[in-house]
Amino acid sequence: MICIRGAIQAENTKQSIWQETETMLREAIQANDLALEEIVAIQFTATADLDAAYPAVAARKMGITEAALSCVAEMKVVGSLPRCLRMNLWVENGKAQKEAKHVYLGGAAVLRPDLAGGKSFAVAIDGPAGSGKSTVAKQVASDLALIYIDTGAMYRAFSLYCMRLGLSTEQEEAVLPALSDFSMEFRNENGQRRVYLAGEDITQTIRTQQVGQGASNVARYLPVREKLVELQRHMAQGKRVIMDGRDIGTHVLPNAQLKIYLDAALEERAKRRLGELRENGQQATLPEVTAQIAARDDNDKNRQYHPLRQADDAIVIDSTDMTVEEVAAAIEQLAKERM
Ligand code: CDP
């Protein structure tokens, strides 16, 4: 039996405590190549300033159902790191303790600088609408225990926010005043990434063509991009992530270890998008969707700030004749070589 140590900081909200606990667990699972059944027990500790939730709940939600879990209070010592979650994770995998890879993440890296180096890892996926970025990214995230960050959902959330306020997304001066009060978040619920706007689950609501077009409009404005890019970088800092969008490899994460430019023929992308819309209960025809996608690509490729463009060091994958599994397998192979 070996024991893996971990630490990470969180905000004192249920969502943050669960999300950071999940990140810490995923990092430990990935770094030590663990199967969930090998986990025997986990003891979590939290500093006294974290009392909004039990971290063990996040482990159960991830499917760690057999292991013995407990949560205890960390000793209060003068000058110690605030808002810190720690864990001892016991594993039966036939390895020796000296092979254990401990995970000290984000702000908690200061606790063990000797162990924290080189833990972050990023896969950037860019490409036009309907090329399959989000479907593939979710698959890779799940297979390689990476955190998935859907940056398009952030632009879509701002688009929806503006539309609900009755602001025209086509006018920069109309939407910019709304930016300072806008806040969205990703939450993990039962192993799924959900998008929230002011406490409301908008995961499905933002998947319409109208919200997509509005997203493409607001994504042209520099202050909008700057605010969302800052959030995106913060979400990726010190973590192992896969992020998809339009400017990830070129601008948001220029040092990503792996950059993919995912493309597909326009007709194929339109067919996929139509399928998605119909599944979502929305009416549309193929010519309509093809025209909408082409217009959005045009908008995204020709805008002034951070347009959609293949990074010089990106690997191009054309998914026109590939299944989701094939694309995911190709990306996973490349990612493993670089980890
Ligand atoms: O799902 P789909 O590929 O159609 O779009 P999305 O990824 O949800 O993004 C919606 C819109 O947000 C895009 O058309 C872009 O204009 C914008 N976006 C962006 O400018 N930069 C990103 N990193 C992600 C999305």
mmCIF file of C-alpha atoms and ligand atoms in Angstrom:
data_model
loop_
_atom_site.group_PDB
_atom_site.id
_atom_site.type_symbol
_atom_site.label_atom_id
_atom_site.label_comp_id
_atom_site.label_asym_id
_atom_site.label_seq_id
_atom_site.Cartn_x
_atom_site.Cartn_y
_atom_site.Cartn_z
ATOM 1 C CA MET A 1 0.000 0.000 0.000
ATOM 2 C CA ILE A 2 1.224 3.491 -0.795
ATOM 3 C CA CYS A 3 0.013 6.907 0.330
ATOM 4 C CA ILE A 4 -0.224 9.839 -2.062
ATOM 5 C CA ARG A 5 -0.316 13.374 -0.649
ATOM 6 C CA GLY A 6 -2.179 16.247 -2.257
ATOM 7 C CA ALA A 7 -3.060 19.866 -1.561
ATOM 8 C CA ILE A 8 -4.944 22.614 -3.347
ATOM 9 C CA GLN A 9 -6.610 25.898 -2.420
ATOM 10 C CA ALA A 10 -10.333 26.597 -2.798
ATOM 11 C CA GLU A 11 -12.884 29.333 -2.209
ATOM 12 C CA ASN A 12 -15.325 28.754 0.618
ATOM 13 C CA THR A 13 -18.286 27.706 -1.541
ATOM 14 C CA LYS A 14 -19.684 24.237 -2.135
ATOM 15 C CA GLN A 15 -18.892 24.415 -5.838
ATOM 16 C CA SER A 16 -15.313 25.533 -5.363
ATOM 17 C CA ILE A 17 -14.554 22.960 -2.653
ATOM 18 C CA TRP A 18 -15.964 20.141 -4.807
ATOM 19 C CA GLN A 19 -14.351 21.377 -7.981
ATOM 20 C CA GLU A 20 -10.884 21.777 -6.442
ATOM 21 C CA THR A 21 -11.177 18.419 -4.682
ATOM 22 C CA GLU A 22 -12.007 16.820 -8.012
ATOM 23 C CA THR A 23 -9.039 18.550 -9.646
ATOM 24 C CA MET A 24 -6.701 17.309 -6.899
ATOM 25 C CA LEU A 25 -8.038 13.758 -7.233
ATOM 26 C CA ARG A 26 -7.838 13.759 -11.032
ATOM 27 C CA GLU A 27 -4.266 15.011 -10.899
ATOM 28 C CA ALA A 28 -3.319 12.272 -8.439
ATOM 29 C CA ILE A 29 -5.084 9.606 -10.522
ATOM 30 C CA GLN A 30 -3.400 10.801 -13.697
ATOM 31 C CA ALA A 31 0.076 11.280 -12.223
ATOM 32 C CA ASN A 32 0.049 7.824 -10.595
ATOM 33 C CA ASP A 33 -1.831 6.056 -13.367
ATOM 34 C CA LEU A 34 -4.455 4.769 -10.919
ATOM 35 C CA ALA A 35 -7.615 2.776 -11.488
ATOM 36 C CA LEU A 36 -10.441 3.913 -9.182
ATOM 37 C CA GLU A 37 -10.719 0.380 -7.713
ATOM 38 C CA GLU A 38 -7.122 0.647 -6.454
ATOM 39 C CA ILE A 39 -8.061 3.457 -4.082
ATOM 40 C CA VAL A 40 -8.439 2.037 -0.577
ATOM 41 C CA ALA A 41 -9.098 5.161 1.499
ATOM 42 C CA ILE A 42 -8.886 8.922 1.347
ATOM 43 C CA GLN A 43 -8.616 11.236 4.288
ATOM 44 C CA PHE A 44 -9.330 14.850 3.408
ATOM 45 C CA THR A 45 -8.478 17.783 5.629
ATOM 46 C CA ALA A 46 -9.680 21.364 5.322
ATOM 47 C CA THR A 47 -8.506 24.527 7.030
ATOM 48 C CA ALA A 48 -11.076 26.119 9.386
ATOM 49 C CA ASP A 49 -11.958 28.806 6.797
ATOM 50 C CA LEU A 50 -13.410 26.137 4.465
ATOM 51 C CA ASP A 51 -16.705 25.048 5.984
ATOM 52 C CA ALA A 52 -19.184 25.199 3.065
ATOM 53 C CA ALA A 53 -18.976 21.526 2.055
ATOM 54 C CA TYR A 54 -17.359 18.159 2.709
ATOM 55 C CA PRO A 55 -14.667 17.432 0.100
ATOM 56 C CA ALA A 56 -15.456 13.702 0.239
ATOM 57 C CA VAL A 57 -18.714 14.370 -1.642
ATOM 58 C CA ALA A 58 -16.673 15.239 -4.737
ATOM 59 C CA ALA A 59 -14.903 11.879 -4.569
ATOM 60 C CA ARG A 60 -18.206 10.004 -4.394
ATOM 61 C CA LYS A 61 -19.528 12.005 -7.357
ATOM 62 C CA MET A 62 -16.489 10.960 -9.374
ATOM 63 C CA GLY A 63 -17.390 7.326 -8.848
ATOM 64 C CA ILE A 64 -14.998 6.535 -5.995
ATOM 65 C CA THR A 65 -17.617 4.465 -4.236
ATOM 66 C CA GLU A 66 -15.720 1.612 -2.546
ATOM 67 C CA ALA A 67 -12.958 3.542 -0.793
ATOM 68 C CA ALA A 68 -13.280 4.600 2.861
ATOM 69 C CA LEU A 69 -13.565 8.388 2.961
ATOM 70 C CA SER A 70 -13.261 10.814 5.834
ATOM 71 C CA CYS A 71 -12.971 14.563 6.332
ATOM 72 C CA VAL A 72 -11.192 16.119 9.313
ATOM 73 C CA ALA A 73 -10.110 19.600 10.379
ATOM 74 C CA GLU A 74 -6.552 20.699 9.680
ATOM 75 C CA MET A 75 -4.653 22.031 12.735
ATOM 76 C CA LYS A 76 -4.804 25.787 13.004
ATOM 77 C CA VAL A 77 -1.211 27.035 13.015
ATOM 78 C CA VAL A 78 -0.211 30.697 12.923
ATOM 79 C CA GLY A 79 0.838 31.798 9.430
ATOM 80 C CA SER A 80 -0.339 28.624 7.696
ATOM 81 C CA LEU A 81 -1.747 28.653 4.155
ATOM 82 C CA PRO A 82 -5.425 29.731 4.180
ATOM 83 C CA ARG A 83 -8.330 28.008 2.345
ATOM 84 C CA CYS A 84 -6.409 24.798 1.830
ATOM 85 C CA LEU A 85 -7.676 21.283 1.129
ATOM 86 C CA ARG A 86 -5.291 18.412 1.688
ATOM 87 C CA MET A 87 -5.546 14.672 1.277
ATOM 88 C CA ASN A 88 -3.863 11.406 2.083
ATOM 89 C CA LEU A 89 -4.886 8.941 -0.600
ATOM 90 C CA TRP A 90 -4.124 5.299 0.127
ATOM 91 C CA VAL A 91 -3.728 3.005 -2.831
ATOM 92 C CA GLU A 92 -3.164 -0.716 -3.237
ATOM 93 C CA ASN A 93 -1.375 -1.016 -6.566
ATOM 94 C CA GLY A 94 1.708 -3.066 -5.814
ATOM 95 C CA LYS A 95 4.034 -0.061 -6.019
ATOM 96 C CA ALA A 96 6.588 1.153 -3.480
ATOM 97 C CA GLN A 97 6.035 4.376 -1.510
ATOM 98 C CA LYS A 98 9.016 6.021 -3.192
ATOM 99 C CA GLU A 99 7.164 5.751 -6.529
ATOM 100 C CA ALA A 100 4.180 7.794 -5.258
ATOM 101 C CA LYS A 101 3.702 11.056 -7.139
ATOM 102 C CA HIS A 102 2.288 13.709 -4.848
ATOM 103 C CA VAL A 103 0.177 16.600 -6.129
ATOM 104 C CA TYR A 104 0.595 20.098 -4.719
ATOM 105 C CA LEU A 105 -1.408 22.348 -6.984
ATOM 106 C CA GLY A 106 -2.020 26.036 -7.682
ATOM 107 C CA GLY A 107 -1.493 28.182 -4.574
ATOM 108 C CA ALA A 108 -0.784 25.051 -2.500
ATOM 109 C CA ALA A 109 2.369 24.416 -4.559
ATOM 110 C CA VAL A 110 4.221 26.601 -2.010
ATOM 111 C CA LEU A 111 3.747 23.828 0.546
ATOM 112 C CA ARG A 112 6.048 21.499 -1.348
ATOM 113 C CA PRO A 113 7.910 23.407 -4.068
ATOM 114 C CA ASP A 114 10.171 20.368 -4.437
ATOM 115 C CA LEU A 115 7.207 18.319 -5.690
ATOM 116 C CA ALA A 116 5.102 20.910 -7.488
ATOM 117 C CA GLY A 117 7.183 21.564 -10.586
ATOM 118 C CA GLY A 118 6.030 20.429 -14.005
ATOM 119 C CA LYS A 119 2.551 19.370 -12.978
ATOM 120 C CA SER A 120 0.576 21.563 -15.303
ATOM 121 C CA PHE A 121 -0.243 20.348 -18.783
ATOM 122 C CA ALA A 122 -2.390 21.845 -21.504
ATOM 123 C CA VAL A 123 -3.959 20.605 -24.694
ATOM 124 C CA ALA A 124 -5.296 23.437 -26.887
ATOM 125 C CA ILE A 125 -7.898 22.641 -29.543
ATOM 126 C CA ASP A 126 -8.925 25.302 -32.030
ATOM 127 C CA GLY A 127 -11.058 25.066 -35.122
ATOM 128 C CA PRO A 128 -14.206 26.274 -36.873
ATOM 129 C CA ALA A 129 -17.796 25.692 -35.738
ATOM 130 C CA GLY A 130 -18.951 22.081 -35.836
ATOM 131 C CA SER A 131 -15.497 20.559 -36.323
ATOM 132 C CA GLY A 132 -16.130 18.378 -33.260
ATOM 133 C CA LYS A 133 -13.914 20.185 -30.770
ATOM 134 C CA SER A 134 -16.140 19.924 -27.728
ATOM 135 C CA THR A 135 -17.241 16.307 -28.272
ATOM 136 C CA VAL A 136 -13.655 15.182 -28.738
ATOM 137 C CA ALA A 137 -12.310 17.347 -25.913
ATOM 138 C CA LYS A 138 -14.824 15.838 -23.465
ATOM 139 C CA GLN A 139 -13.757 12.353 -24.475
ATOM 140 C CA VAL A 140 -10.038 13.105 -24.132
ATOM 141 C CA ALA A 141 -10.634 14.870 -20.794
ATOM 142 C CA SER A 142 -12.377 11.821 -19.438
ATOM 143 C CA ASP A 143 -9.790 9.329 -20.756
ATOM 144 C CA LEU A 144 -6.728 11.290 -19.611
ATOM 145 C CA ALA A 145 -8.210 12.808 -16.433
ATOM 146 C CA LEU A 146 -7.855 16.374 -17.715
ATOM 147 C CA ILE A 147 -10.122 19.281 -16.813
ATOM 148 C CA TYR A 148 -12.209 20.339 -19.808
ATOM 149 C CA ILE A 149 -12.624 24.076 -20.359
ATOM 150 C CA ASP A 150 -15.140 24.992 -23.075
ATOM 151 C CA THR A 151 -14.254 28.632 -23.830
ATOM 152 C CA GLY A 152 -17.023 28.901 -26.451
ATOM 153 C CA ALA A 153 -19.526 28.329 -23.628
ATOM 154 C CA MET A 154 -18.136 31.433 -21.923
ATOM 155 C CA TYR A 155 -18.774 33.624 -25.001
ATOM 156 C CA ARG A 156 -22.168 31.991 -25.390
ATOM 157 C CA ALA A 157 -22.995 32.744 -21.733
ATOM 158 C CA PHE A 158 -22.144 36.415 -22.250
ATOM 159 C CA SER A 159 -24.202 36.434 -25.452
ATOM 160 C CA LEU A 160 -27.222 35.028 -23.586
ATOM 161 C CA TYR A 161 -26.706 37.499 -20.749
ATOM 162 C CA CYS A 162 -26.785 40.424 -23.226
ATOM 163 C CA MET A 163 -29.784 39.048 -25.096
ATOM 164 C CA ARG A 164 -31.744 38.733 -21.871
ATOM 165 C CA LEU A 165 -30.946 42.333 -20.998
ATOM 166 C CA GLY A 166 -32.323 43.286 -24.406
ATOM 167 C CA LEU A 167 -28.920 44.496 -25.623
ATOM 168 C CA SER A 168 -27.967 44.133 -29.272
ATOM 169 C CA THR A 169 -24.880 41.941 -29.550
ATOM 170 C CA GLU A 170 -24.093 43.714 -32.792
ATOM 171 C CA GLN A 171 -23.321 46.956 -31.000
ATOM 172 C CA GLU A 172 -20.165 47.102 -28.928
ATOM 173 C CA GLU A 173 -21.206 50.238 -27.012
ATOM 174 C CA ALA A 174 -24.492 48.541 -26.048
ATOM 175 C CA VAL A 175 -22.927 45.416 -24.515
ATOM 176 C CA LEU A 176 -19.735 46.720 -22.884
ATOM 177 C CA PRO A 177 -21.465 48.293 -19.856
ATOM 178 C CA ALA A 178 -22.924 44.830 -19.088
ATOM 179 C CA LEU A 179 -19.477 43.247 -18.904
ATOM 180 C CA SER A 180 -18.535 44.314 -15.372
ATOM 181 C CA ASP A 181 -21.521 42.577 -13.754
ATOM 182 C CA PHE A 182 -21.296 39.442 -15.885
ATOM 183 C CA SER A 183 -20.101 36.335 -14.107
ATOM 184 C CA MET A 184 -20.457 32.723 -15.141
ATOM 185 C CA GLU A 185 -19.002 29.523 -13.796
ATOM 186 C CA PHE A 186 -18.491 25.897 -14.673
ATOM 187 C CA ARG A 187 -19.671 23.352 -12.144
ATOM 188 C CA ASN A 188 -19.110 19.640 -12.007
ATOM 189 C CA GLU A 189 -22.308 17.765 -11.354
ATOM 190 C CA ASN A 190 -22.411 13.976 -11.361
ATOM 191 C CA GLY A 191 -19.355 13.830 -13.585
ATOM 192 C CA GLN A 192 -20.779 16.404 -16.052
ATOM 193 C CA ARG A 193 -19.573 19.929 -16.729
ATOM 194 C CA ARG A 194 -22.491 22.364 -16.393
ATOM 195 C CA VAL A 195 -22.524 26.071 -17.239
ATOM 196 C CA TYR A 196 -24.076 28.486 -14.737
ATOM 197 C CA LEU A 197 -25.112 32.108 -15.064
ATOM 198 C CA ALA A 198 -26.056 33.781 -11.764
ATOM 199 C CA GLY A 199 -27.093 30.499 -10.182
ATOM 200 C CA GLU A 200 -29.063 29.278 -13.214
ATOM 201 C CA ASP A 201 -28.042 26.206 -15.187
ATOM 202 C CA ILE A 202 -27.778 27.464 -18.801
ATOM 203 C CA THR A 203 -25.933 24.466 -20.261
ATOM 204 C CA GLN A 204 -28.739 23.706 -22.727
ATOM 205 C CA THR A 205 -30.066 27.234 -23.172
ATOM 206 C CA ILE A 206 -26.823 28.452 -24.772
ATOM 207 C CA ARG A 207 -26.843 25.740 -27.458
ATOM 208 C CA THR A 208 -29.055 27.572 -29.971
ATOM 209 C CA GLN A 209 -27.902 29.050 -33.277
ATOM 210 C CA GLN A 210 -29.089 32.456 -32.096
ATOM 211 C CA VAL A 211 -26.932 32.393 -28.969
ATOM 212 C CA GLY A 212 -24.030 31.044 -31.079
ATOM 213 C CA GLN A 213 -24.307 33.920 -33.515
ATOM 214 C CA GLY A 214 -24.528 36.393 -30.609
ATOM 215 C CA ALA A 215 -21.394 34.781 -29.140
ATOM 216 C CA SER A 216 -19.560 35.298 -32.389
ATOM 217 C CA ASN A 217 -20.654 38.959 -32.315
ATOM 218 C CA VAL A 218 -19.571 39.720 -28.749
ATOM 219 C CA ALA A 219 -16.337 37.786 -29.324
ATOM 220 C CA ARG A 220 -15.246 40.584 -31.692
ATOM 221 C CA TYR A 221 -14.951 43.134 -28.889
ATOM 222 C CA LEU A 222 -11.557 43.438 -27.237
ATOM 223 C CA PRO A 223 -12.735 44.166 -23.652
ATOM 224 C CA VAL A 224 -14.959 41.067 -23.791
ATOM 225 C CA ARG A 225 -12.071 38.932 -24.994
ATOM 226 C CA GLU A 226 -9.684 40.341 -22.404
ATOM 227 C CA LYS A 227 -12.034 39.570 -19.534
ATOM 228 C CA LEU A 228 -12.799 36.029 -20.680
ATOM 229 C CA VAL A 229 -9.188 35.223 -21.599
ATOM 230 C CA GLU A 230 -8.049 36.260 -18.131
ATOM 231 C CA LEU A 231 -10.608 33.898 -16.612
ATOM 232 C CA GLN A 232 -9.542 31.103 -18.971
ATOM 233 C CA ARG A 233 -5.870 31.464 -18.071
ATOM 234 C CA HIS A 234 -6.753 31.491 -14.396
ATOM 235 C CA MET A 235 -8.765 28.281 -14.805
ATOM 236 C CA ALA A 236 -5.810 26.569 -16.481
ATOM 237 C CA GLN A 237 -3.073 27.801 -14.179
ATOM 238 C CA GLY A 238 -1.162 25.004 -12.490
ATOM 239 C CA LYS A 239 -3.683 22.403 -13.714
ATOM 240 C CA ARG A 240 -3.919 19.690 -16.325
ATOM 241 C CA VAL A 241 -6.439 20.912 -18.850
ATOM 242 C CA ILE A 242 -7.853 20.529 -22.310
ATOM 243 C CA MET A 243 -9.279 23.800 -23.614
ATOM 244 C CA ASP A 244 -11.123 24.366 -26.865
ATOM 245 C CA GLY A 245 -12.012 27.533 -28.745
ATOM 246 C CA ARG A 246 -10.659 29.745 -31.516
ATOM 247 C CA ASP A 247 -7.575 31.427 -30.043
ATOM 248 C CA ILE A 248 -6.346 28.927 -27.468
ATOM 249 C CA GLY A 249 -3.111 27.852 -29.165
ATOM 250 C CA THR A 250 -2.392 31.297 -30.603
ATOM 251 C CA HIS A 251 -3.291 33.519 -27.670
ATOM 252 C CA VAL A 252 -4.797 32.048 -24.481
ATOM 253 C CA LEU A 253 -2.271 29.249 -23.881
ATOM 254 C CA PRO A 254 0.631 29.909 -26.262
ATOM 255 C CA ASN A 255 2.815 27.485 -24.256
ATOM 256 C CA ALA A 256 0.372 24.570 -24.401
ATOM 257 C CA GLN A 257 2.244 21.267 -24.676
ATOM 258 C CA LEU A 258 -0.053 20.116 -27.472
ATOM 259 C CA LYS A 259 -1.947 22.238 -29.991
ATOM 260 C CA ILE A 260 -4.503 20.764 -32.348
ATOM 261 C CA TYR A 261 -6.280 22.522 -35.191
ATOM 262 C CA LEU A 262 -9.416 20.496 -35.800
ATOM 263 C CA ASP A 263 -11.088 21.034 -39.139
ATOM 264 C CA ALA A 264 -13.749 19.369 -41.328
ATOM 265 C CA ALA A 265 -15.532 20.125 -44.593
ATOM 266 C CA LEU A 266 -18.311 22.716 -44.298
ATOM 267 C CA GLU A 267 -21.087 20.292 -45.415
ATOM 268 C CA GLU A 268 -20.030 17.733 -42.824
ATOM 269 C CA ARG A 269 -19.871 20.333 -40.069
ATOM 270 C CA ALA A 270 -23.323 21.609 -41.017
ATOM 271 C CA LYS A 271 -24.739 18.075 -40.903
ATOM 272 C CA ARG A 272 -23.290 17.513 -37.437
ATOM 273 C CA ARG A 273 -24.633 20.819 -36.165
ATOM 274 C CA LEU A 274 -28.077 20.068 -37.608
ATOM 275 C CA GLY A 275 -28.089 16.723 -35.815
ATOM 276 C CA GLU A 276 -27.183 18.436 -32.533
ATOM 277 C CA LEU A 277 -29.897 21.072 -32.953
ATOM 278 C CA ARG A 278 -32.556 18.463 -33.748
ATOM 279 C CA GLU A 279 -31.501 16.406 -30.733
ATOM 280 C CA ASN A 280 -32.008 19.562 -28.740
ATOM 281 C CA GLY A 281 -35.560 19.828 -30.082
ATOM 282 C CA GLN A 282 -34.842 22.736 -32.439
ATOM 283 C CA GLN A 283 -36.110 23.106 -36.015
ATOM 284 C CA ALA A 284 -33.684 23.917 -38.822
ATOM 285 C CA THR A 285 -32.838 22.875 -42.372
ATOM 286 C CA LEU A 286 -29.455 21.911 -43.793
ATOM 287 C CA PRO A 287 -29.153 24.948 -46.120
ATOM 288 C CA GLU A 288 -29.972 27.279 -43.199
ATOM 289 C CA VAL A 289 -27.432 25.711 -40.886
ATOM 290 C CA THR A 290 -24.782 25.628 -43.626
ATOM 291 C CA ALA A 291 -25.252 29.344 -44.260
ATOM 292 C CA GLN A 292 -25.185 30.181 -40.540
ATOM 293 C CA ILE A 293 -21.999 28.203 -39.956
ATOM 294 C CA ALA A 294 -20.291 29.736 -42.981
ATOM 295 C CA ALA A 295 -21.214 33.234 -41.792
ATOM 296 C CA ARG A 296 -19.903 32.521 -38.304
ATOM 297 C CA ASP A 297 -16.611 31.097 -39.630
ATOM 298 C CA ASP A 298 -16.218 34.206 -41.704
ATOM 299 C CA ASN A 299 -16.849 36.399 -38.668
ATOM 300 C CA ASP A 300 -14.406 34.401 -36.522
ATOM 301 C CA LYS A 301 -11.610 34.249 -39.107
ATOM 302 C CA ASN A 302 -11.752 37.880 -40.132
ATOM 303 C CA ARG A 303 -12.264 39.726 -36.885
ATOM 304 C CA GLN A 304 -9.626 42.157 -35.675
ATOM 305 C CA TYR A 305 -8.710 40.598 -32.310
ATOM 306 C CA HIS A 306 -7.499 37.032 -31.895
ATOM 307 C CA PRO A 307 -9.186 35.611 -34.982
ATOM 308 C CA LEU A 308 -9.492 31.893 -35.608
ATOM 309 C CA ARG A 309 -6.155 30.844 -37.025
ATOM 310 C CA GLN A 310 -4.009 27.741 -36.955
ATOM 311 C CA ALA A 311 -1.045 28.202 -34.578
ATOM 312 C CA ASP A 312 2.320 27.683 -36.286
ATOM 313 C CA ASP A 313 3.067 24.708 -34.056
ATOM 314 C CA ALA A 314 -0.431 23.175 -34.206
ATOM 315 C CA ILE A 315 -1.081 19.717 -35.602
ATOM 316 C CA VAL A 316 -3.942 19.726 -38.110
ATOM 317 C CA ILE A 317 -6.547 16.980 -37.938
ATOM 318 C CA ASP A 318 -9.236 16.869 -40.597
ATOM 319 C CA SER A 319 -12.168 15.045 -39.006
ATOM 320 C CA THR A 320 -14.406 14.969 -42.109
ATOM 321 C CA ASP A 321 -14.168 11.189 -42.472
ATOM 322 C CA MET A 322 -13.201 10.305 -38.914
ATOM 323 C CA THR A 323 -15.314 9.131 -35.993
ATOM 324 C CA VAL A 324 -15.172 10.855 -32.610
ATOM 325 C CA GLU A 325 -13.298 7.832 -31.238
ATOM 326 C CA GLU A 326 -10.683 8.030 -33.972
ATOM 327 C CA VAL A 327 -10.043 11.731 -33.446
ATOM 328 C CA ALA A 328 -9.915 11.301 -29.655
ATOM 329 C CA ALA A 329 -7.492 8.367 -29.956
ATOM 330 C CA ALA A 330 -5.181 10.390 -32.217
ATOM 331 C CA ILE A 331 -5.121 13.316 -29.782
ATOM 332 C CA GLU A 332 -4.624 11.039 -26.773
ATOM 333 C CA GLN A 333 -1.658 9.376 -28.433
ATOM 334 C CA LEU A 334 -0.034 12.760 -29.086
ATOM 335 C CA ALA A 335 -0.837 13.995 -25.566
ATOM 336 C CA LYS A 336 0.671 10.924 -23.906
ATOM 337 C CA GLU A 337 3.895 11.374 -25.878
ATOM 338 C CA ARG A 338 4.195 14.897 -24.480
ATOM 339 C CA MET A 339 3.166 14.323 -20.858
HETATM 340 O O1 CDP B 1 -19.733 25.055 -30.766
HETATM 341 P P1 CDP B 1 -19.206 25.981 -31.797
HETATM 342 O O2 CDP B 1 -17.895 25.549 -32.364
HETATM 343 O O3 CDP B 1 -20.208 26.329 -32.834
HETATM 344 O O4 CDP B 1 -18.960 27.384 -31.110
HETATM 345 P P2 CDP B 1 -18.396 27.672 -29.678
HETATM 346 O O5 CDP B 1 -17.071 27.021 -29.480
HETATM 347 O O6 CDP B 1 -19.438 27.402 -28.658
HETATM 348 O O7 CDP B 1 -18.115 29.273 -29.752
HETATM 349 C C1 CDP B 1 -19.133 30.211 -30.018
HETATM 350 C C2 CDP B 1 -18.493 31.473 -30.557
HETATM 351 O O8 CDP B 1 -17.665 32.075 -29.547
HETATM 352 C C3 CDP B 1 -17.554 31.275 -31.752
HETATM 353 O O9 CDP B 1 -18.206 31.383 -32.978
HETATM 354 C C4 CDP B 1 -16.522 32.379 -31.581
HETATM 355 O O10 CDP B 1 -16.916 33.571 -32.209
HETATM 356 C C5 CDP B 1 -16.492 32.642 -30.098
HETATM 357 N N1 CDP B 1 -15.279 32.117 -29.473
HETATM 358 C C6 CDP B 1 -14.120 32.860 -29.549
HETATM 359 O O11 CDP B 1 -14.087 33.921 -30.147
HETATM 360 N N2 CDP B 1 -12.993 32.434 -28.915
HETATM 361 C C7 CDP B 1 -12.988 31.280 -28.258
HETATM 362 N N3 CDP B 1 -11.872 30.911 -27.628
HETATM 363 C C8 CDP B 1 -14.148 30.480 -28.206
HETATM 364 C C9 CDP B 1 -15.287 30.912 -28.843
#
